[in-house]
mmCIF file of C-alpha atoms in Angstrom:
data_model
loop_
_atom_site.group_PDB
_atom_site.id
_atom_site.type_symbol
_atom_site.label_atom_id
_atom_site.label_comp_id
_atom_site.label_asym_id
_atom_site.label_seq_id
_atom_site.Cartn_x
_atom_site.Cartn_y
_atom_site.Cartn_z
ATOM 1 C CA MET U 12 -9.021 -14.397 -1.746
ATOM 2 C CA LEU U 13 -9.340 -15.715 -5.299
ATOM 3 C CA THR U 14 -7.460 -12.770 -6.620
ATOM 4 C CA ARG U 15 -4.681 -13.218 -4.196
ATOM 5 C CA GLN U 16 -4.389 -16.940 -5.075
ATOM 6 C CA ARG U 17 -4.195 -16.091 -8.770
ATOM 7 C CA THR U 18 -1.625 -13.385 -8.132
ATOM 8 C CA MET U 19 0.521 -15.761 -6.112
ATOM 9 C CA SER U 20 0.095 -18.480 -8.738
ATOM 10 C CA PHE U 21 1.199 -16.102 -11.511
ATOM 11 C CA SER U 22 4.239 -15.077 -9.517
ATOM 12 C CA LYS U 23 5.205 -18.624 -8.780
ATOM 13 C CA LYS U 24 4.920 -19.668 -12.590
ATOM 14 C CA PHE U 25 6.717 -16.492 -13.565
ATOM 15 C CA LEU U 26 9.727 -17.339 -11.252
ATOM 16 C CA GLN U 27 9.669 -20.920 -12.539
ATOM 17 C CA CYS U 28 9.938 -19.609 -16.087
ATOM 18 C CA LEU U 29 12.891 -17.465 -15.095
ATOM 19 C CA ASP U 30 14.643 -20.456 -13.503
ATOM 20 C CA THR U 31 14.139 -22.510 -16.747
ATOM 21 C CA ILE U 32 15.600 -19.820 -18.856
ATOM 22 C CA ILE U 33 18.677 -19.775 -16.646
ATOM 23 C CA ASP U 34 18.892 -23.671 -16.515
ATOM 24 C CA ILE U 35 19.019 -23.881 -20.378
ATOM 25 C CA GLY U 36 21.732 -21.194 -20.504
ATOM 26 C CA GLU U 37 19.671 -18.508 -22.198
ATOM 27 C CA THR U 38 21.100 -15.740 -20.063
ATOM 28 C CA SER U 39 20.758 -13.083 -22.659
ATOM 29 C CA LYS U 40 16.985 -13.764 -22.885
ATOM 30 C CA TYR U 41 16.789 -13.531 -19.130
ATOM 31 C CA ASP U 42 18.487 -10.089 -19.160
ATOM 32 C CA ASP U 43 16.263 -9.012 -22.048
ATOM 33 C CA LEU U 44 13.127 -10.080 -20.022
ATOM 34 C CA LYS U 45 14.305 -8.001 -16.983
ATOM 35 C CA ASN U 46 14.743 -4.996 -19.145
ATOM 36 C CA ARG U 47 11.348 -5.507 -20.724
ATOM 37 C CA ILE U 48 9.702 -5.701 -17.267
ATOM 38 C CA LYS U 49 11.515 -2.472 -16.202
ATOM 39 C CA ARG U 50 10.386 -0.631 -19.322
ATOM 40 C CA ALA U 51 6.779 -1.788 -18.682
ATOM 41 C CA TYR U 52 6.907 -0.441 -15.136
ATOM 42 C CA ILE U 53 8.355 2.956 -16.357
ATOM 43 C CA GLN U 54 5.392 3.153 -18.727
ATOM 44 C CA ALA U 55 3.006 2.151 -15.908
ATOM 45 C CA GLU U 56 4.269 4.962 -13.758
ATOM 46 C CA LYS U 57 2.850 7.435 -16.301
ATOM 47 C CA THR U 58 -0.535 5.732 -16.428
ATOM 48 C CA GLU U 59 -2.116 3.481 -13.694
ATOM 49 C CA PHE U 60 0.775 4.022 -11.203
ATOM 50 C CA LYS U 61 0.922 7.817 -11.665
ATOM 51 C CA GLU U 62 0.778 10.054 -8.668
ATOM 52 C CA THR U 63 -2.674 11.114 -7.483
ATOM 53 C CA ARG U 64 -3.368 14.431 -5.724
ATOM 54 C CA VAL U 65 -6.018 15.001 -2.966
ATOM 55 C CA ALA U 66 -7.344 18.430 -1.974
ATOM 56 C CA VAL U 67 -7.055 19.231 1.727
ATOM 57 C CA ASN U 68 -8.759 22.040 3.627
ATOM 58 C CA ILE U 69 -6.385 24.099 5.642
ATOM 59 C CA LEU U 70 -7.372 26.245 8.610
ATOM 60 C CA GLU U 71 -5.253 29.360 7.755
ATOM 61 C CA ASP U 72 -5.890 31.010 11.161
ATOM 62 C CA ARG U 73 -4.512 27.940 12.991
ATOM 63 C CA VAL U 74 -1.438 27.843 10.841
ATOM 64 C CA ASN U 75 -0.738 31.515 11.342
ATOM 65 C CA ALA U 76 -1.323 31.313 15.068
ATOM 66 C CA HIS U 77 1.240 28.510 15.343
ATOM 67 C CA LEU U 78 3.833 30.333 13.276
ATOM 68 C CA GLU U 79 3.376 33.487 15.350
ATOM 69 C CA ILE U 80 4.865 31.555 18.313
ATOM 70 C CA TYR U 81 8.074 31.180 16.265
ATOM 71 C CA ARG U 82 7.941 34.810 15.052
ATOM 72 C CA LYS U 83 7.891 36.188 18.569
ATOM 73 C CA GLU U 84 10.980 34.245 19.706
ATOM 74 C CA SER U 85 14.348 35.883 18.937
ATOM 75 C CA ASP U 86 16.770 33.223 20.228
ATOM 76 C CA LEU U 87 17.800 30.974 17.337
ATOM 77 C CA ARG U 88 18.691 28.062 19.532
ATOM 78 C CA LYS U 89 15.340 28.208 21.282
ATOM 79 C CA ILE U 90 13.548 28.145 17.903
ATOM 80 C CA LEU U 91 15.569 25.084 16.840
ATOM 81 C CA GLY U 92 14.720 23.486 20.169
ATOM 82 C CA MET U 93 11.026 24.204 19.569
ATOM 83 C CA LEU U 94 11.310 22.327 16.228
ATOM 84 C CA CYS U 95 12.400 19.161 18.062
ATOM 85 C CA ILE U 96 9.027 18.999 20.004
ATOM 86 C CA ASP U 97 6.639 20.549 17.552
ATOM 87 C CA PRO U 98 3.776 18.094 17.064
ATOM 88 C CA ASN U 99 3.101 19.221 13.519
ATOM 89 C CA LEU U 100 6.537 17.901 12.527
ATOM 90 C CA ASN U 101 7.120 15.112 15.131
ATOM 91 C CA LEU U 102 4.286 12.771 14.104
ATOM 92 C CA ASP U 103 2.686 10.309 16.476
ATOM 93 C CA ALA U 104 3.306 6.894 15.007
ATOM 94 C CA THR U 105 0.731 5.218 17.168
ATOM 95 C CA LYS U 106 -2.127 7.558 16.006
ATOM 96 C CA THR U 107 -0.988 7.223 12.340
ATOM 97 C CA LYS U 108 -1.110 3.379 12.636
ATOM 98 C CA LYS U 109 -4.603 3.637 14.217
ATOM 99 C CA LEU U 110 -5.716 5.866 11.264
ATOM 100 C CA ALA U 111 -4.254 3.239 8.850
ATOM 101 C CA GLU U 112 -6.206 0.466 10.573
ATOM 102 C CA ASP U 113 -9.392 2.458 10.514
ATOM 103 C CA THR U 114 -8.921 3.094 6.742
ATOM 104 C CA LEU U 115 -8.553 -0.613 5.990
ATOM 105 C CA LYS U 116 -11.566 -1.506 8.153
ATOM 106 C CA GLN U 117 -13.636 0.876 6.180
ATOM 107 C CA SER U 118 -12.705 -0.711 2.920
ATOM 108 C CA VAL U 119 -12.732 -4.547 2.995
ATOM 109 C CA LEU U 120 -11.833 -4.619 -0.697
ATOM 110 C CA ARG U 121 -8.830 -2.476 -0.137
ATOM 111 C CA ALA U 122 -7.648 -4.594 2.742
ATOM 112 C CA ARG U 123 -7.893 -7.852 0.735
ATOM 113 C CA ILE U 124 -6.701 -7.037 -2.860
ATOM 114 C CA PRO U 125 -2.977 -7.367 -3.235
ATOM 115 C CA ALA U 126 -1.234 -4.113 -4.223
ATOM 116 C CA SER U 127 2.168 -3.275 -5.753
ATOM 117 C CA GLY U 128 4.420 -0.254 -5.449
ATOM 118 C CA VAL U 129 6.522 0.913 -8.383
ATOM 119 C CA SER U 130 9.326 3.401 -8.433
ATOM 120 C CA GLY U 131 12.080 4.192 -11.001
ATOM 121 C CA GLY U 132 10.883 1.373 -13.222
ATOM 122 C CA ARG U 133 11.081 -1.191 -10.438
ATOM 123 C CA LYS U 134 8.449 -2.957 -8.392
ATOM 124 C CA ILE U 135 9.659 -2.087 -4.886
ATOM 125 C CA THR U 136 6.788 -3.432 -2.746
ATOM 126 C CA GLN U 137 4.187 -6.254 -3.023
ATOM 127 C CA SER U 138 1.447 -6.165 -0.370
ATOM 128 C CA THR U 139 -0.380 -9.515 -0.082
ATOM 129 C CA THR U 140 -0.977 -10.050 3.533
ATOM 130 C CA TYR U 141 -3.047 -7.828 5.857
ATOM 131 C CA GLU U 142 0.115 -6.841 7.701
ATOM 132 C CA ASP U 143 1.778 -5.810 4.429
ATOM 133 C CA LYS U 144 -1.297 -3.672 3.549
ATOM 134 C CA LEU U 145 -1.373 -2.145 6.968
ATOM 135 C CA GLU U 146 2.310 -1.163 6.724
ATOM 136 C CA ALA U 147 1.800 0.320 3.244
ATOM 137 C CA GLU U 148 -1.290 2.269 4.467
ATOM 138 C CA PHE U 149 0.716 3.490 7.517
ATOM 139 C CA ARG U 150 3.491 4.916 5.319
ATOM 140 C CA SER U 151 1.003 6.464 2.966
ATOM 141 C CA HIS U 152 -0.822 8.336 5.879
ATOM 142 C CA TYR U 153 2.518 9.162 7.379
ATOM 143 C CA ILE U 154 4.022 10.678 4.237
ATOM 144 C CA MET U 155 0.785 12.716 3.715
ATOM 145 C CA SER U 156 0.999 14.157 7.214
ATOM 146 C CA LEU U 157 4.745 14.835 6.972
ATOM 147 C CA SER U 158 4.338 16.618 3.648
ATOM 148 C CA LEU U 159 1.602 18.837 5.160
ATOM 149 C CA GLY U 160 3.761 19.651 8.143
ATOM 150 C CA VAL U 161 6.781 20.480 5.992
ATOM 151 C CA ASN U 162 4.853 22.795 3.636
ATOM 152 C CA LEU U 163 2.702 24.434 6.227
ATOM 153 C CA PHE U 164 5.218 24.778 9.055
ATOM 154 C CA LEU U 165 8.816 23.663 8.402
ATOM 155 C CA ILE U 166 9.547 25.671 5.319
ATOM 156 C CA PRO U 167 8.057 28.970 6.688
ATOM 157 C CA ILE U 168 9.907 28.387 10.021
ATOM 158 C CA PHE U 169 13.187 27.793 8.091
ATOM 159 C CA GLU U 170 12.689 31.038 6.156
ATOM 160 C CA LEU U 171 12.085 32.778 9.511
ATOM 161 C CA LEU U 172 15.304 31.356 10.907
ATOM 162 C CA LYS U 173 17.249 32.704 7.959
ATOM 163 C CA GLU U 174 15.694 36.126 8.369
ATOM 164 C CA LYS U 175 16.713 36.051 12.050
ATOM 165 C CA GLY U 176 20.314 35.245 11.100
ATOM 166 C CA LEU U 177 20.660 31.458 11.101
ATOM 167 C CA THR U 178 24.206 30.314 10.056
ATOM 168 C CA THR U 179 25.968 27.016 10.023
ATOM 169 C CA GLU U 180 27.933 27.970 13.056
ATOM 170 C CA THR U 181 24.575 28.105 15.028
ATOM 171 C CA ILE U 182 23.793 24.592 14.017
ATOM 172 C CA ILE U 183 27.349 23.283 14.530
ATOM 173 C CA GLU U 184 27.324 24.738 18.083
ATOM 174 C CA ILE U 185 24.394 22.527 18.891
ATOM 175 C CA TYR U 186 26.346 19.601 17.375
ATOM 176 C CA LYS U 187 29.352 20.358 19.531
ATOM 177 C CA LYS U 188 27.261 20.175 22.712
ATOM 178 C CA TRP U 189 25.866 16.773 21.609
ATOM 179 C CA ASP U 190 27.176 13.846 23.784
ATOM 180 C CA PHE U 191 28.215 12.120 20.634
ATOM 181 C CA TYR U 192 30.058 14.943 18.833
ATOM 182 C CA ASN U 193 32.823 13.850 16.422
ATOM 183 C CA PRO U 194 35.192 16.597 15.377
ATOM 184 C CA ASN U 195 36.049 14.637 12.322
ATOM 185 C CA ARG U 196 32.488 15.194 10.961
ATOM 186 C CA GLU U 197 32.240 18.776 11.698
ATOM 187 C CA GLU U 198 33.494 20.090 8.396
ATOM 188 C CA LEU U 199 31.317 17.728 6.369
ATOM 189 C CA LEU U 200 28.180 18.757 8.353
ATOM 190 C CA LYS U 201 29.040 22.381 8.088
ATOM 191 C CA THR U 202 29.294 22.068 4.250
ATOM 192 C CA GLY U 203 25.959 20.149 4.096
ATOM 193 C CA PHE U 204 24.108 22.680 6.122
ATOM 194 C CA GLN U 205 25.565 25.635 4.264
ATOM 195 C CA ARG U 206 24.390 24.097 1.042
ATOM 196 C CA ILE U 207 20.798 24.050 2.478
ATOM 197 C CA LEU U 208 21.123 27.747 3.402
ATOM 198 C CA ASP U 209 22.329 28.402 -0.199
ATOM 199 C CA GLY U 210 19.410 26.599 -1.618
ATOM 200 C CA ASP U 211 21.720 23.911 -3.248
ATOM 201 C CA TYR U 212 19.593 20.925 -2.243
ATOM 202 C CA VAL U 213 21.360 18.413 -4.650
ATOM 203 C CA SER U 214 24.734 18.987 -2.806
ATOM 204 C CA ALA U 215 23.081 19.197 0.617
ATOM 205 C CA LEU U 216 21.346 15.907 0.402
ATOM 206 C CA HIS U 217 24.375 14.091 -1.087
ATOM 207 C CA VAL U 218 26.329 15.245 1.862
ATOM 208 C CA LEU U 219 23.879 15.075 4.695
ATOM 209 C CA VAL U 220 21.988 11.832 4.004
ATOM 210 C CA PRO U 221 25.098 9.583 4.584
ATOM 211 C CA GLN U 222 26.301 11.806 7.405
ATOM 212 C CA PHE U 223 23.009 11.299 9.188
ATOM 213 C CA GLU U 224 23.492 7.593 9.012
ATOM 214 C CA ALA U 225 27.046 7.925 10.288
ATOM 215 C CA CYS U 226 26.049 10.092 13.205
ATOM 216 C CA LEU U 227 23.215 7.690 14.159
ATOM 217 C CA ARG U 228 25.507 4.667 14.038
ATOM 218 C CA GLU U 229 28.219 6.568 16.096
ATOM 219 C CA MET U 230 25.670 7.398 18.735
ATOM 220 C CA PHE U 231 24.778 3.760 19.261
ATOM 221 C CA PHE U 232 28.380 2.608 19.106
ATOM 222 C CA ASP U 233 29.457 5.202 21.764
ATOM 223 C CA ALA U 234 26.570 3.906 23.893
ATOM 224 C CA ASP U 235 28.085 0.402 23.564
ATOM 225 C CA VAL U 236 25.505 -0.913 21.097
ATOM 226 C CA ALA U 237 26.996 -3.009 18.247
ATOM 227 C CA THR U 238 26.497 -1.567 14.748
ATOM 228 C CA THR U 239 28.467 -4.306 12.850
ATOM 229 C CA VAL U 240 27.957 -7.872 11.842
ATOM 230 C CA VAL U 241 30.706 -10.538 11.415
ATOM 231 C CA ARG U 242 30.883 -12.427 8.209
ATOM 232 C CA PRO U 243 32.611 -15.715 7.416
ATOM 233 C CA GLY U 244 36.398 -15.347 7.956
ATOM 234 C CA VAL U 245 35.659 -13.115 10.896
ATOM 235 C CA ILE U 246 35.383 -10.089 8.623
ATOM 236 C CA GLN U 247 33.476 -7.254 10.241
ATOM 237 C CA HIS U 248 31.034 -5.094 8.241
ATOM 238 C CA GLU U 249 28.653 -2.285 9.230
ATOM 239 C CA GLN U 250 25.230 -3.778 9.404
ATOM 240 C CA VAL U 251 23.010 -2.585 6.511
ATOM 241 C CA MET U 252 20.946 0.312 7.776
ATOM 242 C CA THR U 253 17.666 -1.383 6.886
ATOM 243 C CA GLU U 254 18.566 -4.424 9.018
ATOM 244 C CA PHE U 255 20.035 -2.151 11.755
ATOM 245 C CA LEU U 256 16.854 -0.139 12.145
ATOM 246 C CA LEU U 257 14.798 -3.376 12.310
ATOM 247 C CA ARG U 258 16.524 -4.591 15.469
ATOM 248 C CA LYS U 259 14.330 -4.513 18.516
ATOM 249 C CA GLU U 260 16.751 -2.712 20.779
ATOM 250 C CA ILE U 261 17.403 -0.008 18.141
ATOM 251 C CA ARG U 262 13.717 0.553 17.793
ATOM 252 C CA GLU U 263 13.081 0.727 21.579
ATOM 253 C CA ALA U 264 16.018 3.083 22.079
ATOM 254 C CA LEU U 265 14.736 5.490 19.421
ATOM 255 C CA GLY U 266 11.130 5.318 20.409
ATOM 256 C CA GLU U 267 8.276 4.625 18.041
ATOM 257 C CA ASP U 268 7.866 8.203 16.809
ATOM 258 C CA PHE U 269 11.545 8.909 16.039
ATOM 259 C CA HIS U 270 12.120 5.376 14.570
ATOM 260 C CA ALA U 271 9.144 5.829 12.267
ATOM 261 C CA TYR U 272 10.460 9.206 11.115
ATOM 262 C CA ILE U 273 13.906 7.886 10.443
ATOM 263 C CA SER U 274 12.798 4.662 8.639
ATOM 264 C CA THR U 275 10.147 6.497 6.461
ATOM 265 C CA VAL U 276 12.464 9.093 5.388
ATOM 266 C CA MET U 277 15.681 7.067 4.974
ATOM 267 C CA ILE U 278 15.061 3.333 4.239
ATOM 268 C CA SER U 279 11.461 2.417 3.648
ATOM 269 C CA GLN U 280 10.792 1.272 0.141
ATOM 270 C CA ASP U 281 7.288 2.602 0.226
ATOM 271 C CA GLY U 282 8.536 5.789 2.077
ATOM 272 C CA TRP U 283 11.048 8.330 0.746
ATOM 273 C CA ASN U 284 13.959 5.779 0.862
ATOM 274 C CA LEU U 285 16.499 8.600 0.627
ATOM 275 C CA ARG U 286 19.462 6.722 1.977
ATOM 276 C CA ASN U 287 19.230 3.917 -0.547
ATOM 277 C CA ASP U 288 18.178 5.929 -3.585
ATOM 278 C CA ILE U 289 20.864 8.599 -3.127
ATOM 279 C CA ALA U 290 23.617 6.149 -2.163
ATOM 280 C CA HIS U 291 22.994 4.053 -5.325
ATOM 281 C CA GLY U 292 22.455 7.018 -7.655
ATOM 282 C CA LEU U 293 18.787 6.111 -8.310
ATOM 283 C CA ALA U 294 17.274 9.361 -7.080
ATOM 284 C CA MET U 295 15.814 11.623 -9.810
ATOM 285 C CA ARG U 296 16.099 15.374 -9.971
ATOM 286 C CA ASP U 297 12.751 15.933 -8.327
ATOM 287 C CA VAL U 298 13.921 14.233 -5.151
ATOM 288 C CA PHE U 299 16.363 16.991 -4.392
ATOM 289 C CA ASP U 300 13.933 19.648 -3.343
ATOM 290 C CA ILE U 301 13.568 21.972 -0.345
ATOM 291 C CA SER U 302 11.060 19.682 1.360
ATOM 292 C CA ARG U 303 13.394 16.667 1.539
ATOM 293 C CA ALA U 304 16.398 18.831 2.392
ATOM 294 C CA LEU U 305 14.603 20.478 5.356
ATOM 295 C CA VAL U 306 13.339 17.087 6.624
ATOM 296 C CA VAL U 307 16.851 15.868 6.684
ATOM 297 C CA PHE U 308 17.862 19.127 8.434
ATOM 298 C CA HIS U 309 15.061 18.537 10.992
ATOM 299 C CA LEU U 310 16.162 14.965 11.529
ATOM 300 C CA PHE U 311 19.648 16.202 12.410
ATOM 301 C CA ILE U 312 18.204 18.830 14.775
ATOM 302 C CA ARG U 313 16.316 16.111 16.562
ATOM 303 C CA LEU U 314 19.225 13.749 16.696
ATOM 304 C CA PHE U 315 21.537 16.490 18.218
ATOM 305 C CA ASN U 316 18.859 16.819 20.972
ATOM 306 C CA TYR U 317 18.718 13.073 21.492
ATOM 307 C CA GLY U 318 20.728 11.105 23.870
ATOM 308 C CA LEU U 319 21.562 7.552 24.996
ATOM 309 C CA GLU U 320 23.334 6.618 28.227
ATOM 310 C CA LYS U 321 27.076 6.092 27.609
ATOM 311 C CA PRO U 322 28.790 2.986 29.171
ATOM 312 C CA SER U 323 31.053 5.320 31.203
ATOM 313 C CA GLU U 324 27.971 7.076 32.682
ATOM 314 C CA LYS U 325 26.501 3.599 33.635
ATOM 315 C CA HIS U 326 29.713 2.671 35.357
ATOM 316 C CA THR U 327 29.852 5.984 37.300
ATOM 317 C CA GLN U 328 26.334 5.488 38.523
ATOM 318 C CA GLU U 329 27.149 1.868 39.582
ATOM 319 C CA GLU U 330 30.167 3.122 41.503
ATOM 320 C CA LYS U 331 28.070 5.658 43.321
ATOM 321 C CA VAL U 332 25.535 3.004 44.298
ATOM 322 C CA ASP U 333 28.242 0.750 45.661
#
């Protein structure tokens, strides 16, 4: 508790110093201080904030037995359908949260000491409360499980799909059968999926990450769920995706598991945060790898097999009841 109080006290005094610098008109010193902090974080990422690796024992027989199920299937659409329900790729958010809770219970010190997250020379998270720590622990466990699933299953299955003749047309046909198909997006999606097949993950992610957000928004809009906010002057804007996904009705409609998947990959600061980092040009070269490209591909496959009840369908059902 003492450490937390000291940390909060330092943060408060630091912010007061920044306010004083601005009040006296020394804006150049304010900007210089921000740059110094960023350089310090960049250096810290190479030392105390550097990535750590943990060895994990893998049951090779179990992995091969699971992959054999996919090898025996010849229908590409069935294989893509199997990917949507594969428990190795569709993680259980409730179980992951329970694991995070157990981890914090086993380490009282870890649960109490404030922790920071740094990326790209910026402090992106500050965990001080237990709820903050639990969320950070949840994302950590989630990303570890997701990375294992991608490397052990998704990458080999995707290679298998290519061997069996996967093309963009196969994927687009699934999109066309989706209740929320938009012909205006077809060419963009086809380009993005083709880039994945070609191994051009830089282009693929730049195309597909914003298109996933667009498809997600269109699904909710077509189901009569508002995706915009009204600003002063009655100006309408699309709600920021981070705020959009935090809405209770959106979370409930997606379900905890799919919601956790989307938020961890796309918008969580302590997750992959692909949507924000790619949209703002903050993503470094190592982000554009096969793992992230295939996770986005998998998100699309899940979305194309996901449905919400459209208003027209509701009205039809009401008329039948009457």
